[in-house]
XYZ file of C-alpha atoms in Angstrom:
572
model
C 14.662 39.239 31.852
C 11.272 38.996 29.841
C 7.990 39.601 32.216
C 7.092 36.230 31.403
C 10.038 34.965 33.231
C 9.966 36.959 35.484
C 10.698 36.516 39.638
C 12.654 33.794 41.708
C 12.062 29.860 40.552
C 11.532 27.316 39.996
C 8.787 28.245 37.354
C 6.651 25.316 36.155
C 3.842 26.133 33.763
C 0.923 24.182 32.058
C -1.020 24.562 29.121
C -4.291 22.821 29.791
C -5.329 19.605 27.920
C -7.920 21.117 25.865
C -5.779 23.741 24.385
C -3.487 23.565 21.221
C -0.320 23.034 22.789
C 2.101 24.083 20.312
C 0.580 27.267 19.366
C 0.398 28.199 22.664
C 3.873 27.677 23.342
C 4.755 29.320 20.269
C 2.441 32.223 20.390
C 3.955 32.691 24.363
C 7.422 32.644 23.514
C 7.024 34.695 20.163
C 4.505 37.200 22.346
C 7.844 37.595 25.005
C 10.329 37.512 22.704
C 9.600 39.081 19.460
C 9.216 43.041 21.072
C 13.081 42.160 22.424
C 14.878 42.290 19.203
C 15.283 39.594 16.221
C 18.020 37.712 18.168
C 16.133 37.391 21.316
C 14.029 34.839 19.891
C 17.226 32.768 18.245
C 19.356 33.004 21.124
C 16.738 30.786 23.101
C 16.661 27.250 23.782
C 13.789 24.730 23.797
C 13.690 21.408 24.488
C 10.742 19.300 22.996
C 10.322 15.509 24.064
C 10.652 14.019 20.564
C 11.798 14.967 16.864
C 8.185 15.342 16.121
C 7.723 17.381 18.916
C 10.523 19.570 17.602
C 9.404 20.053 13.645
C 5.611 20.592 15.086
C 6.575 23.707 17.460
C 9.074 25.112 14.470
C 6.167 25.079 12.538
C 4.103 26.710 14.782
C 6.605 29.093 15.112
C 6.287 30.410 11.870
C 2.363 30.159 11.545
C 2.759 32.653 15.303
C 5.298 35.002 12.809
C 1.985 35.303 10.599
C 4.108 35.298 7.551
C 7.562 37.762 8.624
C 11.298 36.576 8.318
C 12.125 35.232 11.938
C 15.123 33.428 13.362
C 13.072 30.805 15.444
C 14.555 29.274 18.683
C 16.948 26.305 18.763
C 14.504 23.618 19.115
C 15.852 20.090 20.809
C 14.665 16.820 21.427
C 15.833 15.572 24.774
C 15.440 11.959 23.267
C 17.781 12.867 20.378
C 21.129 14.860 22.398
C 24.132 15.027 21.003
C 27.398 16.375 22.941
C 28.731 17.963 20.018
C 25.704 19.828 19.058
C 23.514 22.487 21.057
C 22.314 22.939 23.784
C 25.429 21.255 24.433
C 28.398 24.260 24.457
C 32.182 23.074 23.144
C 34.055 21.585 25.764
C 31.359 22.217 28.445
C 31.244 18.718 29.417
C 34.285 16.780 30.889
C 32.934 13.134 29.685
C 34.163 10.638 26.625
C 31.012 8.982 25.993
C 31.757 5.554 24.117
C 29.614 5.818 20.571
C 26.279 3.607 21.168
C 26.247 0.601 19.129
C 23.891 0.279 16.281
C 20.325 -0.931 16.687
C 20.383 -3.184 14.157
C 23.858 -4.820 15.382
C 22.755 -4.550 19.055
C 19.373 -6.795 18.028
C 22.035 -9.128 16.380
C 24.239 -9.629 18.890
C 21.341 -10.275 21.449
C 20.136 -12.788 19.066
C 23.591 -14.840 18.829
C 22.877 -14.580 23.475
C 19.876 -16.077 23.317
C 20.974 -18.707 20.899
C 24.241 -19.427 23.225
C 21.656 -19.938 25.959
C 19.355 -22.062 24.670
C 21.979 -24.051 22.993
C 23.804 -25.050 26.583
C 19.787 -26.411 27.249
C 19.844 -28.356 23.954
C 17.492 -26.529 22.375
C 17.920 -24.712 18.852
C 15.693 -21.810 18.428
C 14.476 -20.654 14.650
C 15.108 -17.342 13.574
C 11.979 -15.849 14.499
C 11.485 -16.964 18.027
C 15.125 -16.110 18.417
C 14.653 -12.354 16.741
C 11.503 -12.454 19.542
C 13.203 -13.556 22.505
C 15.973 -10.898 21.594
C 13.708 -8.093 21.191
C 12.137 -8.950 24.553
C 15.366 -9.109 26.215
C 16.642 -6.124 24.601
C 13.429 -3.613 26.002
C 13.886 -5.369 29.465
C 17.544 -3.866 29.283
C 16.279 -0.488 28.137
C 13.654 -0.506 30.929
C 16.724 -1.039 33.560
C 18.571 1.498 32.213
C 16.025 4.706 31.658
C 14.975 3.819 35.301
C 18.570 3.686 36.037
C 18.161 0.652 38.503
C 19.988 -3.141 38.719
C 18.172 -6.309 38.619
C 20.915 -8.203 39.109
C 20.613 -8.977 42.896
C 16.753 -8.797 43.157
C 16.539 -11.269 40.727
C 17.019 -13.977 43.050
C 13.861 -13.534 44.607
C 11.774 -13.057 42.137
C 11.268 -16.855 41.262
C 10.097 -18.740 44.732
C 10.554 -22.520 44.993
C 6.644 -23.573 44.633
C 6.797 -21.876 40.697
C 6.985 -23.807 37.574
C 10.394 -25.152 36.447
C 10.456 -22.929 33.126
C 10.132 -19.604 35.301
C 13.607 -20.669 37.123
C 15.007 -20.934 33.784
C 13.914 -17.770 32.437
C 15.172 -16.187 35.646
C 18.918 -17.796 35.122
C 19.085 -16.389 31.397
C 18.445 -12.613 32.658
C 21.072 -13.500 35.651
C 23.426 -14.866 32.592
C 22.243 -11.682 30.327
C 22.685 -9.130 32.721
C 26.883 -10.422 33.106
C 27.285 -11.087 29.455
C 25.164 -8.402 27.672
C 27.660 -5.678 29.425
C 30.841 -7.815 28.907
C 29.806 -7.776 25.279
C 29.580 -4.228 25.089
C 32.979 -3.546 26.704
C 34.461 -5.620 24.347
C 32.359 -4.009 21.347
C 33.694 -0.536 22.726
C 30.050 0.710 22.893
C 27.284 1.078 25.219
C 23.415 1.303 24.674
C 21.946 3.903 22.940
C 19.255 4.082 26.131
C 22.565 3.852 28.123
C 24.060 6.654 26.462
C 21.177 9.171 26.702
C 20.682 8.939 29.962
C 24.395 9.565 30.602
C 24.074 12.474 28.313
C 21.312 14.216 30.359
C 22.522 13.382 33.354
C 25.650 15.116 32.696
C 23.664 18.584 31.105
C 21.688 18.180 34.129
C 24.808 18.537 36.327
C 26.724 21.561 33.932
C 23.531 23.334 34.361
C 23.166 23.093 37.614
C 27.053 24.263 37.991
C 26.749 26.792 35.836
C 22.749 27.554 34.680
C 22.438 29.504 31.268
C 21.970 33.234 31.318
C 19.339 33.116 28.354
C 15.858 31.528 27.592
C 15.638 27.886 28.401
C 12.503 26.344 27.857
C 11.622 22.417 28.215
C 7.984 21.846 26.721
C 5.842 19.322 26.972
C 8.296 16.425 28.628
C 6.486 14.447 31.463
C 9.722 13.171 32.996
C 8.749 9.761 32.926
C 12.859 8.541 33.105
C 14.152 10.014 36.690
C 17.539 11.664 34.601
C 15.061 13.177 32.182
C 13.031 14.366 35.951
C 15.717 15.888 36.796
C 17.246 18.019 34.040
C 13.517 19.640 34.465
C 14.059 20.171 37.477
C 17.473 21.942 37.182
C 15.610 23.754 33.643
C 13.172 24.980 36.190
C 15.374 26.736 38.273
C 17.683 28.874 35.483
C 17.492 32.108 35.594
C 15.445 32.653 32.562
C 14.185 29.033 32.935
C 11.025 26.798 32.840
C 9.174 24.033 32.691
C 5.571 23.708 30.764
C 4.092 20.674 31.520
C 1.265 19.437 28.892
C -2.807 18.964 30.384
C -1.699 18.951 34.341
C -5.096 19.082 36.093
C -5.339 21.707 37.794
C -8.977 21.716 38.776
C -8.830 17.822 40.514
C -9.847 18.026 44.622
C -6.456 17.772 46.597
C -8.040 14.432 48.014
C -8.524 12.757 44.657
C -4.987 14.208 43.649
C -3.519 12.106 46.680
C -5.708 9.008 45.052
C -3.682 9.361 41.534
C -1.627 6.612 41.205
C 1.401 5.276 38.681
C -1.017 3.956 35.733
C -3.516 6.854 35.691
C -3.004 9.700 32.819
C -1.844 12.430 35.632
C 0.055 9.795 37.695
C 3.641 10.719 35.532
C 3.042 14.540 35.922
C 2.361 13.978 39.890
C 5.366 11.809 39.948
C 7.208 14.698 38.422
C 6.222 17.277 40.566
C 6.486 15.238 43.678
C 10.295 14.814 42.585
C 10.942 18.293 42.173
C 9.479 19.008 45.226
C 6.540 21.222 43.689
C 2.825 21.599 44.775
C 0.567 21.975 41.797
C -1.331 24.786 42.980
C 2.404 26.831 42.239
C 2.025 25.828 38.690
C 0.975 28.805 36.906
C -1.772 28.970 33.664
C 0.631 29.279 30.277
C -0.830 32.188 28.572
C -3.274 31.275 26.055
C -3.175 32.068 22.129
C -6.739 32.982 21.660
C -9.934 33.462 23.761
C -10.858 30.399 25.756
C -13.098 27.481 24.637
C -15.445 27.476 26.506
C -17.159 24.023 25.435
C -13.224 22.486 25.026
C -12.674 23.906 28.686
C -15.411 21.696 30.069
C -15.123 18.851 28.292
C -11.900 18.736 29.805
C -13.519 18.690 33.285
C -15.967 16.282 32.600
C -13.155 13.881 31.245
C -10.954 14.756 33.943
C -13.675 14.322 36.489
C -14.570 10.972 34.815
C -11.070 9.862 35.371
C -10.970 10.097 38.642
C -9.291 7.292 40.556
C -11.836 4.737 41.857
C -10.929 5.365 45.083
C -11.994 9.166 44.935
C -15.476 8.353 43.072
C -17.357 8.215 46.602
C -18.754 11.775 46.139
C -19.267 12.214 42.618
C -23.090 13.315 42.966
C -21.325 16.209 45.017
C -18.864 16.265 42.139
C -21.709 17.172 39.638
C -23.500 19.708 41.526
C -20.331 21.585 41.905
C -19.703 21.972 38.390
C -22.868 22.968 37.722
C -22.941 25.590 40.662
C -19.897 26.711 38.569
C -21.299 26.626 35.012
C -23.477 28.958 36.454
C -21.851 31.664 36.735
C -21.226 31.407 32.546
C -25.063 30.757 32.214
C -24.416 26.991 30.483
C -24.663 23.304 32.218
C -21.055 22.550 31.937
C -22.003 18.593 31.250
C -24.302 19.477 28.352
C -21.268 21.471 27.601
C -18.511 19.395 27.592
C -20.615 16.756 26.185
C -21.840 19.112 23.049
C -20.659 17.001 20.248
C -19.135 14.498 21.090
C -20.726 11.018 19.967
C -20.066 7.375 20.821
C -20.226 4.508 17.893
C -20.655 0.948 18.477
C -19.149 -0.905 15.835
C -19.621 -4.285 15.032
C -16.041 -5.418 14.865
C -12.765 -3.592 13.666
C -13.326 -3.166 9.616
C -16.399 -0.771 10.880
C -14.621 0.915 13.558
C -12.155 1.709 11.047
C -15.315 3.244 8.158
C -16.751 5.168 10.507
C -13.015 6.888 11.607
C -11.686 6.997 8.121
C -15.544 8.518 7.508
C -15.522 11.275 10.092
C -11.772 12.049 9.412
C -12.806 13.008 5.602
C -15.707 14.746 6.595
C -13.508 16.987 8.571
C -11.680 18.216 5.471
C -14.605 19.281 4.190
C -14.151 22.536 6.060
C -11.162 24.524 4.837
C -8.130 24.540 7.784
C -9.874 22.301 9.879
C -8.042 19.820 11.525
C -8.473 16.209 12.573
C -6.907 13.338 14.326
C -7.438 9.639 15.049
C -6.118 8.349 18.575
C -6.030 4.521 18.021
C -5.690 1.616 20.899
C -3.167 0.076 18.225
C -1.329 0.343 15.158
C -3.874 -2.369 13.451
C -6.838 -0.011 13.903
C -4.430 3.188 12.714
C -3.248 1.093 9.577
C -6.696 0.332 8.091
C -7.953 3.688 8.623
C -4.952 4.812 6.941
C -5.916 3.027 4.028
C -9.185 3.758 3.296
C -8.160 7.546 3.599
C -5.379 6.642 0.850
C -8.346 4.996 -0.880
C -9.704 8.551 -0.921
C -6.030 10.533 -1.600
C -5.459 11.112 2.073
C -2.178 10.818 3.320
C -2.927 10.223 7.298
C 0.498 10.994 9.140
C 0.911 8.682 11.833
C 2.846 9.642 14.927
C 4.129 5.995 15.242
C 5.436 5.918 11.424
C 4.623 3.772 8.593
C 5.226 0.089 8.299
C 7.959 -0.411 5.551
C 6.214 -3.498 4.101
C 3.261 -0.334 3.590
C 5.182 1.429 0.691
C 5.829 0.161 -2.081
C 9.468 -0.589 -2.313
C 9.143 -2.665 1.307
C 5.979 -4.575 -0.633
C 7.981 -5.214 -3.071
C 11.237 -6.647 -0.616
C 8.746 -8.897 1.129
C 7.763 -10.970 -2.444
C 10.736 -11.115 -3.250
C 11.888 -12.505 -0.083
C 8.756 -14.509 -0.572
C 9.719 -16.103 -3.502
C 13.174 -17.227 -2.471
C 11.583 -20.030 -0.450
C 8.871 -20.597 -3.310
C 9.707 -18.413 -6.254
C 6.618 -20.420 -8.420
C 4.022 -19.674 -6.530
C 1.800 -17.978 -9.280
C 0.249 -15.737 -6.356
C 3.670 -14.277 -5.528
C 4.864 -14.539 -9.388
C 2.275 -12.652 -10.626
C 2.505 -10.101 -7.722
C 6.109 -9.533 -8.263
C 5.540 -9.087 -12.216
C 2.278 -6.783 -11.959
C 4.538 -4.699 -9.023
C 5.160 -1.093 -10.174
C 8.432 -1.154 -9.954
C 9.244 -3.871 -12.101
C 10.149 -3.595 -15.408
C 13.004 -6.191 -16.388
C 14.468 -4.154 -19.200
C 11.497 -3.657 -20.442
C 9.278 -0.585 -22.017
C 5.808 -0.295 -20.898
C 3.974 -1.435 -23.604
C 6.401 -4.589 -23.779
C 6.322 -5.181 -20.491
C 2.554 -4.813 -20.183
C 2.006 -7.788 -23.540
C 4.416 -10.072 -21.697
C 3.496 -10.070 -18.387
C -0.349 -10.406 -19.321
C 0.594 -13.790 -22.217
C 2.237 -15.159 -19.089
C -0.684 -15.062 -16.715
C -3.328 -15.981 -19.365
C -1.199 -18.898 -20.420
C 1.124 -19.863 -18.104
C 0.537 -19.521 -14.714
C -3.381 -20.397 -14.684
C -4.649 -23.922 -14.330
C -2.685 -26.640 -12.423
C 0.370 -25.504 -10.338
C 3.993 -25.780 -11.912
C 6.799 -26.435 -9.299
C 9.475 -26.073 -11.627
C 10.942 -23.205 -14.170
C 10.987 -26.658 -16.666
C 7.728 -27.479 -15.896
C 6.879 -24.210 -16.459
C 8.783 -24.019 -19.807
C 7.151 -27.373 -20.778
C 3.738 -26.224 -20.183
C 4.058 -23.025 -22.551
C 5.790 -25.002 -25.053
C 2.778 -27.453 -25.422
C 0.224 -24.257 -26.020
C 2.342 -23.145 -28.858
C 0.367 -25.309 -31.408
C -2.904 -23.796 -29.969
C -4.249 -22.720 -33.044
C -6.441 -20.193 -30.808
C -3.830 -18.521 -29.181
C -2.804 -14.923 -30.579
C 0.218 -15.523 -32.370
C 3.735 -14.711 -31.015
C 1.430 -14.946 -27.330
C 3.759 -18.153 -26.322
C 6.703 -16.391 -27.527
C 6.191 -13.695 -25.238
C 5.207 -15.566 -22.115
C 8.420 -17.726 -23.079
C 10.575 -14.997 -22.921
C 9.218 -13.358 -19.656
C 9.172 -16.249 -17.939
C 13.028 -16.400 -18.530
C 13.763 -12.593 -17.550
C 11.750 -13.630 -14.037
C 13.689 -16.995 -13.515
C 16.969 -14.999 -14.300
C 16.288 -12.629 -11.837
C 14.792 -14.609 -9.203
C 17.352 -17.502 -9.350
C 20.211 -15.294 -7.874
C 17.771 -15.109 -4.803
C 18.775 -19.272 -3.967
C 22.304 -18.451 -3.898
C 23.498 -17.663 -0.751
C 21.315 -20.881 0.598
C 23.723 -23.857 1.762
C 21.411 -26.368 3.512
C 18.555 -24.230 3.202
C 20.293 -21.314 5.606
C 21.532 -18.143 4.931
C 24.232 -15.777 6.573
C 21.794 -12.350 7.020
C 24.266 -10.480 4.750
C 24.457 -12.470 2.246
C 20.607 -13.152 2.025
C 20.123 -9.262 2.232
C 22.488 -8.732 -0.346
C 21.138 -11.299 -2.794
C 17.697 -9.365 -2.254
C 18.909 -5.935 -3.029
C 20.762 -7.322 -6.432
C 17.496 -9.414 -6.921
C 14.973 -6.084 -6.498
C 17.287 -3.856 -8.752
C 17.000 -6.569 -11.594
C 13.684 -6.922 -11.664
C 13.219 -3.041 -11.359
C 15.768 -2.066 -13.865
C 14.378 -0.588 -17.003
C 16.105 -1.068 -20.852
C 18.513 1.541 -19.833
C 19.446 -0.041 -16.937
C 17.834 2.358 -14.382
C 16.274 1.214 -11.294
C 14.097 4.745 -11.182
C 12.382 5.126 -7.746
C 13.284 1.860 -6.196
C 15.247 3.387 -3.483
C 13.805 7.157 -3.885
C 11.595 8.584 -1.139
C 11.172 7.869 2.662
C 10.317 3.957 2.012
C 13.463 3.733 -0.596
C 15.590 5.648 2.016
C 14.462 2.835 4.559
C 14.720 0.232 3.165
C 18.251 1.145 1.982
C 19.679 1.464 5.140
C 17.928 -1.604 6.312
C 19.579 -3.885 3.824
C 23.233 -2.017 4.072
C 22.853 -2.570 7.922
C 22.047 -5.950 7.576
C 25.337 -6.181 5.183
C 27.603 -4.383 7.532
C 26.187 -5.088 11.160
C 25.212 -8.904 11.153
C 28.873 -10.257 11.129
C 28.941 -13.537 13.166
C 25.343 -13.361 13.575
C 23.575 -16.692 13.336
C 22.037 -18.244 9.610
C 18.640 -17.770 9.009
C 16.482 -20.145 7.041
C 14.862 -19.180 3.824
C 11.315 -20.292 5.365
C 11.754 -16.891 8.087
């Protein structure tokens, strides 16, 4: 038993909001561990909320080693179990899990419901408000199954008689969904993947509880927002050599604003938590701390926290403030001017400035060797365009919700391409597809550079062609052009063919102007590895990287996973 572990539980910890909360888990655990042996600190278990959560704390695991060979702990995500794998022990659990069906077929297959639906109303939905109404459908099943509740029945109230007509409709279709969408799945021999976790740590939650590990079982920064997540804290809490560190729990908030905290304030899933567990805060004990304290981070998280306060516990507030200074000073410092020290507000005129004034402050930051900086963003749109102008600047901003495919350049690529099967002359999208750096249509560089710039100087400026002929024509008129360079026509003549070749085998899978999705996808991936191809036939970095790897599996998913799924339409 390590001190830090030590006595009865249930232990639940906290590392305070203004502290770095992976090195102080790391620097805790390596602190406890380390003095026990080189296997001490392998043997235990910790289970982070996400992946990300998972390769941060192994890297802070190794910055805490300060450089020595260490076997770090076996670091989880609880979103990301698998019974075969740890924490999970061989044969330790008596369940046969069906597989979870594939994302991309499951958004498929709630496409071809909707569809059904709206087809017994006489109405035919286009791919994109079908794709939408899917995706809507398919979160409102995840949301019923992390919360591990049924609709079904209270359904029927939730649409009175003095409503609109459409919101009796939309009521029937979940009534319909919520019979079919699980009949489907039977049949499929699969369940969701939201399904499937939750069945998966409901079932560690109950082997644990049977039979809790002997060794060091940690679950770190996890809010237990979904009640089967809640409760495999819970059970974590009580282990022998267990516990639970819970991630900026305010501690300091008055027990009568604490009772005011409700579901959408930040604290309100933490105080859910605890109130499930059956814990008070004040038994939640102070996560030992990696360095000396801030003091100026340790009030600004007071003043925040303060300023947070539910509206319905704001009535004393001037009482509030004469507290904290009463207890700033004891540490000789105003702990408003304190918490405030630094921190400035910018009113931007609209979103392009917001965004030069982050990407701004985020590059002065690296001015200072090993300092550290972070953007949190309302939205992805904000994120994106600060992202940019750091790139602008050879910044590479990592972004906790991912990049957009259509960011990189093999998904910038996909989308002209699938651009141009609807209008493949459109000398905006032509001449993006033939300046794109992947493409090289069997070319060398310095060929590819005198063709592709003959075509745009003679070709595709002026009046719009709408036909490869017209096109064609058009060149073939400007070859008497005494002015132009010679062997210029010749050039654009030739290119122009190598794009048409490629881009024709885009219109083949279209009958009628549709599409099966496999098909389509198919005809894109032969259509991007032509035009990308180089004179020795080598598509280079097309599918190479993180984007390449994406987009890969994107378009073999949408080969193998959209059988019977309905046509789309060239237009999107």
């Amino acid at each position: 038993m390590i001190p830090l572990l030590a006595g009865a539980g249930p232990r639940w910890f906290n590392i305070p909001a203004h502290r770095p909360f992976v090195h102080d888990l790391a620097r805790g655990l390596f602190d406890a561990l380390a003095p026990l042996g080189p296997q001490a600190l392998s043997q235990a278990v910790v289970l982070t909320p996400t992946r990300r959560g998972a390769r941060a704390l192994a890297d802070a695991f190794i910055a805490a080693a300060g450089g020595r060979a260490v076997l770090p702990p076996q670091i989880r995500p609880l979103g990301d179990l698998d019974e075969g794998e740890p924490p999970f022990e061989p044969g330790e659990l008596a369940i046969n899990l069906p597989a979870a069906i594939d994302p991309l077929r499951r958004r498929f297959e709630l496409i071809a419901l909707v569809k059904g639906h709206e087809k017994q109303l006489g109405r035919d939905l286009d791919a994109s408000a079908a794709l939408e109404l899917a995706d809507a459908l398919g979160s409102f099943l995840d949301s019923l199954q992390i919360e591990e509740v049924s609709a079904r029945h209270g359904l029927a109230d939730l649409v009175t008689a003095d409503l609109a007509e459409h919101w009796r409709v939309s009521r029937e279709f979940l009534e319909t969904a919520l019979t079919a969408w699980p009949a489907r799945l039977h049949e499929l021999g699969v369940v969701d993947v939201s399904q499937r976790r939750v069945a998966l740590l409901r079932a560690l939650a109950e082997s644990w509880d049977r039979r809790p590990p002997e060794g060091v079982l940690i679950a770190a920064g996890s809010t237990g927002t979904a009640p089967a997540t809640a409760d495999l804290l819970t059970v974590i809490a009580r282990a022998p050599q267990g516990a639970v560190i819970l991630p900026g729990l305010d501690e300091s908030l008055a027990e009568k604003a604490w009772a005011q905290v409700g579901e959408q304030h930040p604290q309100g899933a933490m105080k859910r938590l605890l109130e499930r567990a059956g814990v008070a805060r004040r038994d939640v004990l102070l996560w030992p701390a990696s360095d000396t304290l801030d003091t100026a981070g340790r009030w600004r998280r007071r003043v925040i926290n303060e300023a947070l306060r539910p509206a319905e516990a704001t009535a004393d507030w001037l009482t509030v403030i004469e507290t904290l200074r009463a207890e700033g000073g004891s540490d000789g410092v105003d702990p408003i001017a304190e918490g405030l020290k630094g921190l400035s507000v910018v009113t931007a005129r609209g979103e392009e400035e917001a965004a030069t004034v982050a990407a701004l402050l985020l590059r002065e930051a690296l001015e200072v060797p090993g300092q550290t900086a972070a953007l949190v963003a309302p939205d992805q749109t904000l994120a994106r365009r600060v992202a940019a102008k750091l790139a602008r600047w050879g910044v590479g901003a990592d972004s906790s919700a991912g990049s957009a495919l259509a960011g990189c350049r093999c998904g910038g690529l996909a989308a002209l391409v699938a651009k141009a099967a609807n209008d493949p002359l459109d000398p905006v999208t032509l001449l993006a597809i033939a300046k794109h750096p992947f493409v090289r249509l069997g070319l060398g560089p310095e060929a590819l550079d005198r063709r592709r710039a003959a075509l745009e100087l003679h070709g595709l400026r002026g009046p719009r062609k709408t036909t490869w002929q017209a096109l064609e024509a058009h060149l073939r008129r400007k070859a008497s052009d005494a002015r132009i360079e010679p062997g210029a026509i010749e050039e654009a003549l030739r290119f122009a063919a190598q794009l048409r070749d490629a881009l024709t085998r885009l219109q083949t899978p279209y009958a009628d102007d549709t599409a099966r999705p496999a098909e389509a996808a198919r005809s894109l991936a032969q259509t991007m590895e032509a035009l990308a191809a180089d004179e020795r036939g080598d598509t280079g970095d097309l599918w190479a990287g993180h984007g390449g790897e994406a987009l890969g599996r994107l378009l073999s998913g949408l080969m193998s996973e959209s059988d019977g799924s309905p046509a789309v339409s060239r237009r999107g």
